Amino acid sequence: MKRYQNSLLSDAAFILLFIVCFIHVVFAAGDPNHYLFNMILLNVSFLIAVMTYFTNITVGLILNIVFIFGYGTYTIYQTVVVGEPLQSYHYYWLIMTPVLTAIVSLLTASSKRLQQEAVQLQKRNASLATLDERTNLKNSLSFQSDATIFMALSNRYDIPLTLLVMTVKHWDELSRMISQAQITEMIYDISRMSETSIRMNDSLYMLNTDHPTWGLLLFTDQDGANVVVQRLKEKVESFNTIEFSGKYKLDMKLTIGAIQYNSQEIPTPLDFIVKARQKMEYDV
């Protein structure tokens, strides 16, 4: 509800700004006898409004006080000393210049609130998001939630659980040889290939998007995981000669590490990832 109020307030301030600017221009151009004088005050009014927009309401108030004091002093001088009678344009600029500043400050304040709400929503979405936007795979947040459950099931029912962590060998060098669009497509292709290499009850995760790292939670022991590792490497070799050779003109190789869950050595999902990464060091 508050978000809609801020949006409505911003829209109202924007419309009022247009109306007041239109009135300003019509009034300044409508009096040919004081055209130059009105144009000077019109520019001063806009200048104060612009400075208020890029600073804050306090600066706008100070500038308006200076303007009212200066213009009021000039008006009194013209009336008392010169003998010029007070006219409508004297009152107009003393009233409408602060009005324009107030509308601009209202627009600025409502826009800042909307920006703050947008940032908060982005942070909230980032903290709650469980899917990687490029591959639609579960992300590291989802992995920690699922791994906690699977580890508990493994302990209770003595079900073997193995984590397989996988990256593309020499990724930094390969990524510099192809375009950003091809990088995204390559990550997608490897993700789809990995999904076809595991069973329906196993889970695939994107653990790191900056340096693409996949995680596979397998309900199998170390020997079963080794079979999956071999299957993945054979598929990559096949893709290198058939699909990847024409699409990317690169030969890809995977670095894979697999570790079977042990409650004594792996108390948390993060420890699970660390142990699997350590196994990757032996895959050369």
mmCIF file of C-alpha atoms in Angstrom:
data_model
loop_
_atom_site.group_PDB
_atom_site.id
_atom_site.type_symbol
_atom_site.label_atom_id
_atom_site.label_comp_id
_atom_site.label_asym_id
_atom_site.label_seq_id
_atom_site.Cartn_x
_atom_site.Cartn_y
_atom_site.Cartn_z
ATOM 1 C CA MET A 1 0.000 0.000 0.000
ATOM 2 C CA LYS A 2 2.816 2.399 0.857
ATOM 3 C CA ARG A 3 4.479 1.704 -2.495
ATOM 4 C CA TYR A 4 1.312 2.723 -4.346
ATOM 5 C CA GLN A 5 1.056 5.896 -2.266
ATOM 6 C CA ASN A 6 4.623 6.878 -3.139
ATOM 7 C CA SER A 7 3.962 6.149 -6.815
ATOM 8 C CA LEU A 8 0.766 8.221 -6.737
ATOM 9 C CA LEU A 9 2.584 11.052 -4.973
ATOM 10 C CA SER A 10 5.351 11.005 -7.573
ATOM 11 C CA ASP A 11 2.839 11.086 -10.437
ATOM 12 C CA ALA A 12 0.920 13.949 -8.823
ATOM 13 C CA ALA A 13 4.109 15.971 -8.295
ATOM 14 C CA PHE A 14 5.133 15.349 -11.906
ATOM 15 C CA ILE A 15 1.783 16.595 -13.226
ATOM 16 C CA LEU A 16 1.873 19.640 -10.928
ATOM 17 C CA LEU A 17 5.376 20.443 -12.201
ATOM 18 C CA PHE A 18 4.113 20.513 -15.775
ATOM 19 C CA ILE A 19 1.161 22.700 -14.814
ATOM 20 C CA VAL A 20 3.269 25.218 -12.892
ATOM 21 C CA CYS A 21 5.891 25.353 -15.679
ATOM 22 C CA PHE A 22 3.108 26.020 -18.188
ATOM 23 C CA ILE A 23 1.682 28.797 -15.990
ATOM 24 C CA HIS A 24 5.169 30.262 -15.599
ATOM 25 C CA VAL A 25 5.766 30.414 -19.341
ATOM 26 C CA VAL A 26 2.298 31.788 -20.141
ATOM 27 C CA PHE A 27 2.578 34.470 -17.463
ATOM 28 C CA ALA A 28 6.097 35.514 -18.532
ATOM 29 C CA ALA A 29 5.088 35.762 -22.203
ATOM 30 C CA GLY A 30 1.683 37.320 -21.546
ATOM 31 C CA ASP A 31 2.939 40.730 -20.414
ATOM 32 C CA PRO A 32 4.869 42.406 -23.284
ATOM 33 C CA ASN A 33 5.585 45.488 -21.179
ATOM 34 C CA HIS A 34 7.642 43.498 -18.682
ATOM 35 C CA TYR A 35 8.722 40.634 -20.942
ATOM 36 C CA LEU A 36 12.473 40.896 -20.301
ATOM 37 C CA PHE A 37 11.997 41.320 -16.555
ATOM 38 C CA ASN A 38 9.649 38.322 -16.355
ATOM 39 C CA MET A 39 12.018 36.168 -18.421
ATOM 40 C CA ILE A 40 14.879 36.947 -16.030
ATOM 41 C CA LEU A 41 12.742 35.966 -13.022
ATOM 42 C CA LEU A 42 11.514 32.880 -14.890
ATOM 43 C CA ASN A 43 15.116 31.719 -15.370
ATOM 44 C CA VAL A 44 15.915 32.439 -11.719
ATOM 45 C CA SER A 45 12.859 30.407 -10.652
ATOM 46 C CA PHE A 46 13.890 27.452 -12.829
ATOM 47 C CA LEU A 47 17.489 27.709 -11.620
ATOM 48 C CA ILE A 48 16.395 27.476 -7.975
ATOM 49 C CA ALA A 49 14.170 24.501 -8.831
ATOM 50 C CA VAL A 50 16.993 22.675 -10.636
ATOM 51 C CA MET A 51 19.431 23.267 -7.763
ATOM 52 C CA THR A 52 16.802 21.967 -5.339
ATOM 53 C CA TYR A 53 16.363 18.825 -7.456
ATOM 54 C CA PHE A 54 20.071 17.998 -7.421
ATOM 55 C CA THR A 55 20.610 18.894 -3.749
ATOM 56 C CA ASN A 56 17.840 18.876 -1.142
ATOM 57 C CA ILE A 57 14.914 20.868 0.217
ATOM 58 C CA THR A 58 17.141 22.723 2.697
ATOM 59 C CA VAL A 59 19.176 24.271 -0.113
ATOM 60 C CA GLY A 60 15.944 25.103 -1.916
ATOM 61 C CA LEU A 61 14.533 26.876 1.144
ATOM 62 C CA ILE A 62 17.718 28.898 1.598
ATOM 63 C CA LEU A 63 17.724 29.943 -2.060
ATOM 64 C CA ASN A 64 14.064 30.902 -1.895
ATOM 65 C CA ILE A 65 14.635 32.989 1.241
ATOM 66 C CA VAL A 66 17.487 34.786 -0.504
ATOM 67 C CA PHE A 67 15.299 35.300 -3.587
ATOM 68 C CA ILE A 68 12.310 36.582 -1.588
ATOM 69 C CA PHE A 69 14.530 38.907 0.443
ATOM 70 C CA GLY A 70 16.314 40.241 -2.646
ATOM 71 C CA TYR A 71 13.250 40.570 -4.842
ATOM 72 C CA GLY A 72 11.170 41.939 -1.952
ATOM 73 C CA THR A 73 13.807 44.575 -1.248
ATOM 74 C CA TYR A 74 13.873 45.519 -4.946
ATOM 75 C CA THR A 75 10.071 45.774 -5.021
ATOM 76 C CA ILE A 76 9.965 47.974 -1.919
ATOM 77 C CA TYR A 77 12.657 50.206 -3.432
ATOM 78 C CA GLN A 78 10.731 50.546 -6.685
ATOM 79 C CA THR A 79 7.523 51.332 -4.805
ATOM 80 C CA VAL A 80 8.830 53.712 -2.138
ATOM 81 C CA VAL A 81 11.746 55.453 -3.889
ATOM 82 C CA VAL A 82 10.885 55.280 -7.585
ATOM 83 C CA GLY A 83 7.142 55.479 -7.023
ATOM 84 C CA GLU A 84 6.192 52.524 -9.194
ATOM 85 C CA PRO A 85 2.885 50.998 -8.037
ATOM 86 C CA LEU A 86 2.672 47.340 -7.048
ATOM 87 C CA GLN A 87 1.518 45.154 -9.907
ATOM 88 C CA SER A 88 0.451 41.551 -10.326
ATOM 89 C CA TYR A 89 3.857 40.275 -11.461
ATOM 90 C CA HIS A 90 5.416 41.454 -8.189
ATOM 91 C CA TYR A 91 3.124 39.172 -6.179
ATOM 92 C CA TYR A 92 3.293 36.363 -8.735
ATOM 93 C CA TRP A 93 7.045 35.738 -8.552
ATOM 94 C CA LEU A 94 7.126 36.094 -4.759
ATOM 95 C CA ILE A 95 4.507 33.326 -4.478
ATOM 96 C CA MET A 96 5.080 31.027 -7.454
ATOM 97 C CA THR A 97 8.855 30.690 -7.198
ATOM 98 C CA PRO A 98 8.620 28.962 -3.754
ATOM 99 C CA VAL A 99 5.658 26.933 -5.074
ATOM 100 C CA LEU A 100 7.757 25.577 -7.961
ATOM 101 C CA THR A 101 10.578 24.722 -5.557
ATOM 102 C CA ALA A 102 8.143 22.909 -3.233
ATOM 103 C CA ILE A 103 6.752 20.826 -6.124
ATOM 104 C CA VAL A 104 10.259 19.896 -7.301
ATOM 105 C CA SER A 105 11.278 18.890 -3.771
ATOM 106 C CA LEU A 106 8.102 16.778 -3.492
ATOM 107 C CA LEU A 107 8.918 15.074 -6.788
ATOM 108 C CA THR A 108 12.505 14.438 -5.660
ATOM 109 C CA ALA A 109 11.455 13.033 -2.283
ATOM 110 C CA SER A 110 8.860 10.667 -3.789
ATOM 111 C CA SER A 111 11.320 9.509 -6.471
ATOM 112 C CA LYS A 112 13.965 8.758 -3.831
ATOM 113 C CA ARG A 113 11.436 6.730 -1.840
ATOM 114 C CA LEU A 114 10.580 4.710 -4.940
ATOM 115 C CA GLN A 115 14.279 4.131 -5.639
ATOM 116 C CA GLN A 116 14.861 2.986 -2.058
ATOM 117 C CA GLU A 117 11.902 0.610 -2.293
ATOM 118 C CA ALA A 118 13.228 -0.747 -5.589
ATOM 119 C CA VAL A 119 16.640 -1.409 -4.010
ATOM 120 C CA GLN A 120 15.012 -3.121 -1.036
ATOM 121 C CA LEU A 121 12.896 -5.295 -3.337
ATOM 122 C CA GLN A 122 15.969 -6.259 -5.367
ATOM 123 C CA LYS A 123 17.832 -7.234 -2.198
ATOM 124 C CA ARG A 124 14.826 -9.198 -0.978
ATOM 125 C CA ASN A 125 14.441 -11.003 -4.311
ATOM 126 C CA ALA A 126 18.156 -11.803 -4.339
ATOM 127 C CA SER A 127 17.965 -13.252 -0.822
ATOM 128 C CA LEU A 128 14.857 -15.322 -1.631
ATOM 129 C CA ALA A 129 15.694 -16.411 -5.175
ATOM 130 C CA THR A 130 16.388 -20.127 -5.453
ATOM 131 C CA LEU A 131 16.938 -20.365 -9.236
ATOM 132 C CA ASP A 132 19.802 -19.193 -11.404
ATOM 133 C CA GLU A 133 18.397 -16.741 -13.973
ATOM 134 C CA ARG A 134 20.580 -17.933 -16.870
ATOM 135 C CA THR A 135 20.059 -21.680 -16.583
ATOM 136 C CA ASN A 136 16.937 -22.028 -14.384
ATOM 137 C CA LEU A 137 18.944 -24.392 -12.219
ATOM 138 C CA LYS A 138 18.711 -24.332 -8.440
ATOM 139 C CA ASN A 139 21.312 -21.994 -6.951
ATOM 140 C CA SER A 140 23.596 -22.241 -3.910
ATOM 141 C CA LEU A 141 20.826 -21.027 -1.573
ATOM 142 C CA SER A 142 18.607 -23.858 -2.710
ATOM 143 C CA PHE A 143 21.546 -26.269 -2.428
ATOM 144 C CA GLN A 144 22.075 -25.451 1.241
ATOM 145 C CA SER A 145 18.388 -26.032 1.966
ATOM 146 C CA ASP A 146 18.195 -29.304 0.010
ATOM 147 C CA ALA A 147 21.545 -30.613 1.209
ATOM 148 C CA THR A 148 20.526 -30.134 4.849
ATOM 149 C CA ILE A 149 17.448 -32.301 4.244
ATOM 150 C CA PHE A 150 19.295 -34.923 2.196
ATOM 151 C CA MET A 151 22.080 -35.162 4.767
ATOM 152 C CA ALA A 152 19.496 -35.759 7.503
ATOM 153 C CA LEU A 153 17.828 -38.456 5.386
ATOM 154 C CA SER A 154 21.189 -40.063 4.725
ATOM 155 C CA ASN A 155 21.895 -40.242 8.446
ATOM 156 C CA ARG A 156 18.464 -41.545 9.401
ATOM 157 C CA TYR A 157 17.963 -44.189 6.706
ATOM 158 C CA ASP A 158 21.615 -44.922 5.919
ATOM 159 C CA ILE A 159 21.203 -43.818 2.292
ATOM 160 C CA PRO A 160 24.481 -43.088 0.477
ATOM 161 C CA LEU A 161 24.748 -39.465 -0.620
ATOM 162 C CA THR A 162 27.504 -38.057 -2.819
ATOM 163 C CA LEU A 163 28.189 -34.516 -3.967
ATOM 164 C CA LEU A 164 29.779 -34.040 -7.347
ATOM 165 C CA VAL A 165 31.254 -30.579 -8.076
ATOM 166 C CA MET A 166 32.134 -29.743 -11.669
ATOM 167 C CA THR A 167 33.779 -26.843 -13.522
ATOM 168 C CA VAL A 168 35.121 -26.280 -17.032
ATOM 169 C CA LYS A 169 38.890 -26.660 -17.129
ATOM 170 C CA HIS A 170 40.727 -23.440 -18.056
ATOM 171 C CA TRP A 171 37.444 -21.510 -18.002
ATOM 172 C CA ASP A 172 39.083 -18.076 -17.684
ATOM 173 C CA GLU A 173 41.096 -18.615 -20.863
ATOM 174 C CA LEU A 174 38.187 -20.146 -22.797
ATOM 175 C CA SER A 175 35.767 -17.360 -21.855
ATOM 176 C CA ARG A 176 38.099 -14.767 -23.376
ATOM 177 C CA MET A 177 37.982 -16.530 -26.741
ATOM 178 C CA ILE A 178 34.214 -16.332 -27.234
ATOM 179 C CA SER A 179 31.499 -13.681 -26.940
ATOM 180 C CA GLN A 180 29.287 -13.075 -23.908
ATOM 181 C CA ALA A 181 26.308 -14.570 -25.729
ATOM 182 C CA GLN A 182 28.295 -17.741 -26.449
ATOM 183 C CA ILE A 183 29.406 -17.928 -22.814
ATOM 184 C CA THR A 184 25.778 -17.912 -21.692
ATOM 185 C CA GLU A 185 24.879 -20.498 -24.310
ATOM 186 C CA MET A 186 27.815 -22.712 -23.349
ATOM 187 C CA ILE A 187 26.786 -22.659 -19.676
ATOM 188 C CA TYR A 188 23.260 -23.579 -20.734
ATOM 189 C CA ASP A 189 24.482 -26.448 -22.932
ATOM 190 C CA ILE A 190 26.651 -27.907 -20.181
ATOM 191 C CA SER A 191 23.770 -27.624 -17.722
ATOM 192 C CA ARG A 192 21.413 -29.506 -20.056
ATOM 193 C CA MET A 193 24.082 -32.133 -20.708
ATOM 194 C CA SER A 194 24.558 -32.613 -16.967
ATOM 195 C CA GLU A 195 20.820 -32.990 -16.395
ATOM 196 C CA THR A 196 20.642 -35.815 -18.922
ATOM 197 C CA SER A 197 23.475 -37.617 -17.138
ATOM 198 C CA ILE A 198 21.754 -38.035 -13.766
ATOM 199 C CA ARG A 199 18.641 -39.777 -12.525
ATOM 200 C CA MET A 200 15.305 -38.103 -11.857
ATOM 201 C CA ASN A 201 15.742 -38.236 -8.079
ATOM 202 C CA ASP A 202 19.195 -36.598 -8.223
ATOM 203 C CA SER A 203 19.554 -32.801 -8.162
ATOM 204 C CA LEU A 204 21.655 -30.386 -10.216
ATOM 205 C CA TYR A 205 22.679 -26.944 -8.912
ATOM 206 C CA MET A 206 24.521 -23.871 -10.187
ATOM 207 C CA LEU A 207 26.820 -23.137 -7.247
ATOM 208 C CA ASN A 208 28.752 -20.242 -8.786
ATOM 209 C CA THR A 209 27.729 -18.095 -11.754
ATOM 210 C CA ASP A 210 30.855 -15.906 -12.006
ATOM 211 C CA HIS A 211 33.144 -18.904 -12.460
ATOM 212 C CA PRO A 212 30.572 -21.510 -13.554
ATOM 213 C CA THR A 213 30.499 -24.330 -11.027
ATOM 214 C CA TRP A 214 27.861 -27.032 -10.977
ATOM 215 C CA GLY A 215 26.926 -29.261 -8.079
ATOM 216 C CA LEU A 216 25.189 -32.623 -8.385
ATOM 217 C CA LEU A 217 23.674 -34.293 -5.334
ATOM 218 C CA LEU A 218 23.520 -37.992 -6.084
ATOM 219 C CA PHE A 219 21.806 -40.686 -4.038
ATOM 220 C CA THR A 220 24.620 -43.107 -4.624
ATOM 221 C CA ASP A 221 27.946 -44.115 -3.149
ATOM 222 C CA GLN A 222 31.440 -43.139 -4.341
ATOM 223 C CA ASP A 223 31.556 -45.927 -6.938
ATOM 224 C CA GLY A 224 28.222 -44.838 -8.398
ATOM 225 C CA ALA A 225 29.433 -41.245 -8.519
ATOM 226 C CA ASN A 226 32.545 -42.362 -10.418
ATOM 227 C CA VAL A 227 30.252 -43.854 -13.048
ATOM 228 C CA VAL A 228 28.490 -40.493 -13.404
ATOM 229 C CA VAL A 229 31.851 -38.716 -13.656
ATOM 230 C CA GLN A 230 32.957 -41.028 -16.433
ATOM 231 C CA ARG A 231 29.620 -40.595 -18.216
ATOM 232 C CA LEU A 232 29.939 -36.798 -18.079
ATOM 233 C CA LYS A 233 33.465 -36.810 -19.445
ATOM 234 C CA GLU A 234 32.482 -39.138 -22.282
ATOM 235 C CA LYS A 235 29.578 -36.844 -23.193
ATOM 236 C CA VAL A 236 31.859 -33.817 -23.251
ATOM 237 C CA GLU A 237 34.278 -35.632 -25.552
ATOM 238 C CA SER A 238 31.375 -36.566 -27.805
ATOM 239 C CA PHE A 239 30.069 -32.996 -27.807
ATOM 240 C CA ASN A 240 33.543 -31.652 -28.620
ATOM 241 C CA THR A 241 33.638 -33.635 -31.862
ATOM 242 C CA ILE A 242 30.000 -33.124 -32.877
ATOM 243 C CA GLU A 243 28.148 -30.117 -31.380
ATOM 244 C CA PHE A 244 30.747 -27.941 -29.654
ATOM 245 C CA SER A 245 33.267 -28.107 -32.493
ATOM 246 C CA GLY A 246 30.945 -26.287 -34.882
ATOM 247 C CA LYS A 247 29.282 -24.008 -32.346
ATOM 248 C CA TYR A 248 32.223 -22.759 -30.255
ATOM 249 C CA LYS A 249 35.287 -24.111 -32.129
ATOM 250 C CA LEU A 250 36.763 -25.031 -28.750
ATOM 251 C CA ASP A 251 37.581 -28.269 -26.975
ATOM 252 C CA MET A 252 36.178 -28.328 -23.476
ATOM 253 C CA LYS A 253 37.240 -30.539 -20.624
ATOM 254 C CA LEU A 254 35.647 -30.885 -17.219
ATOM 255 C CA THR A 255 37.284 -30.823 -13.819
ATOM 256 C CA ILE A 256 35.186 -32.935 -11.460
ATOM 257 C CA GLY A 257 35.437 -33.790 -7.795
ATOM 258 C CA ALA A 258 33.165 -36.172 -5.903
ATOM 259 C CA ILE A 259 32.905 -36.893 -2.183
ATOM 260 C CA GLN A 260 30.551 -39.226 -0.348
ATOM 261 C CA TYR A 261 28.742 -37.786 2.642
ATOM 262 C CA ASN A 262 30.106 -38.664 6.052
ATOM 263 C CA SER A 263 28.424 -37.043 9.055
ATOM 264 C CA GLN A 264 31.655 -37.061 11.059
ATOM 265 C CA GLU A 265 33.699 -35.203 8.439
ATOM 266 C CA ILE A 266 30.967 -33.128 6.790
ATOM 267 C CA PRO A 267 28.744 -31.400 9.362
ATOM 268 C CA THR A 268 27.309 -28.682 7.053
ATOM 269 C CA PRO A 269 26.432 -28.228 3.343
ATOM 270 C CA LEU A 270 29.291 -25.728 2.960
ATOM 271 C CA ASP A 271 31.742 -28.324 4.263
ATOM 272 C CA PHE A 272 30.281 -30.697 1.698
ATOM 273 C CA ILE A 273 31.210 -28.274 -1.100
ATOM 274 C CA VAL A 274 34.679 -27.645 0.321
ATOM 275 C CA LYS A 275 35.443 -31.379 0.508
ATOM 276 C CA ALA A 276 34.245 -31.918 -3.063
ATOM 277 C CA ARG A 277 36.376 -29.008 -4.309
ATOM 278 C CA GLN A 278 39.406 -30.568 -2.642
ATOM 279 C CA LYS A 279 38.782 -33.736 -4.655
ATOM 280 C CA MET A 280 38.843 -31.638 -7.847
ATOM 281 C CA GLU A 281 42.558 -31.009 -7.260
ATOM 282 C CA TYR A 282 43.271 -34.668 -8.076
ATOM 283 C CA ASP A 283 41.363 -34.520 -11.384
ATOM 284 C CA VAL A 284 44.119 -33.410 -13.763
#
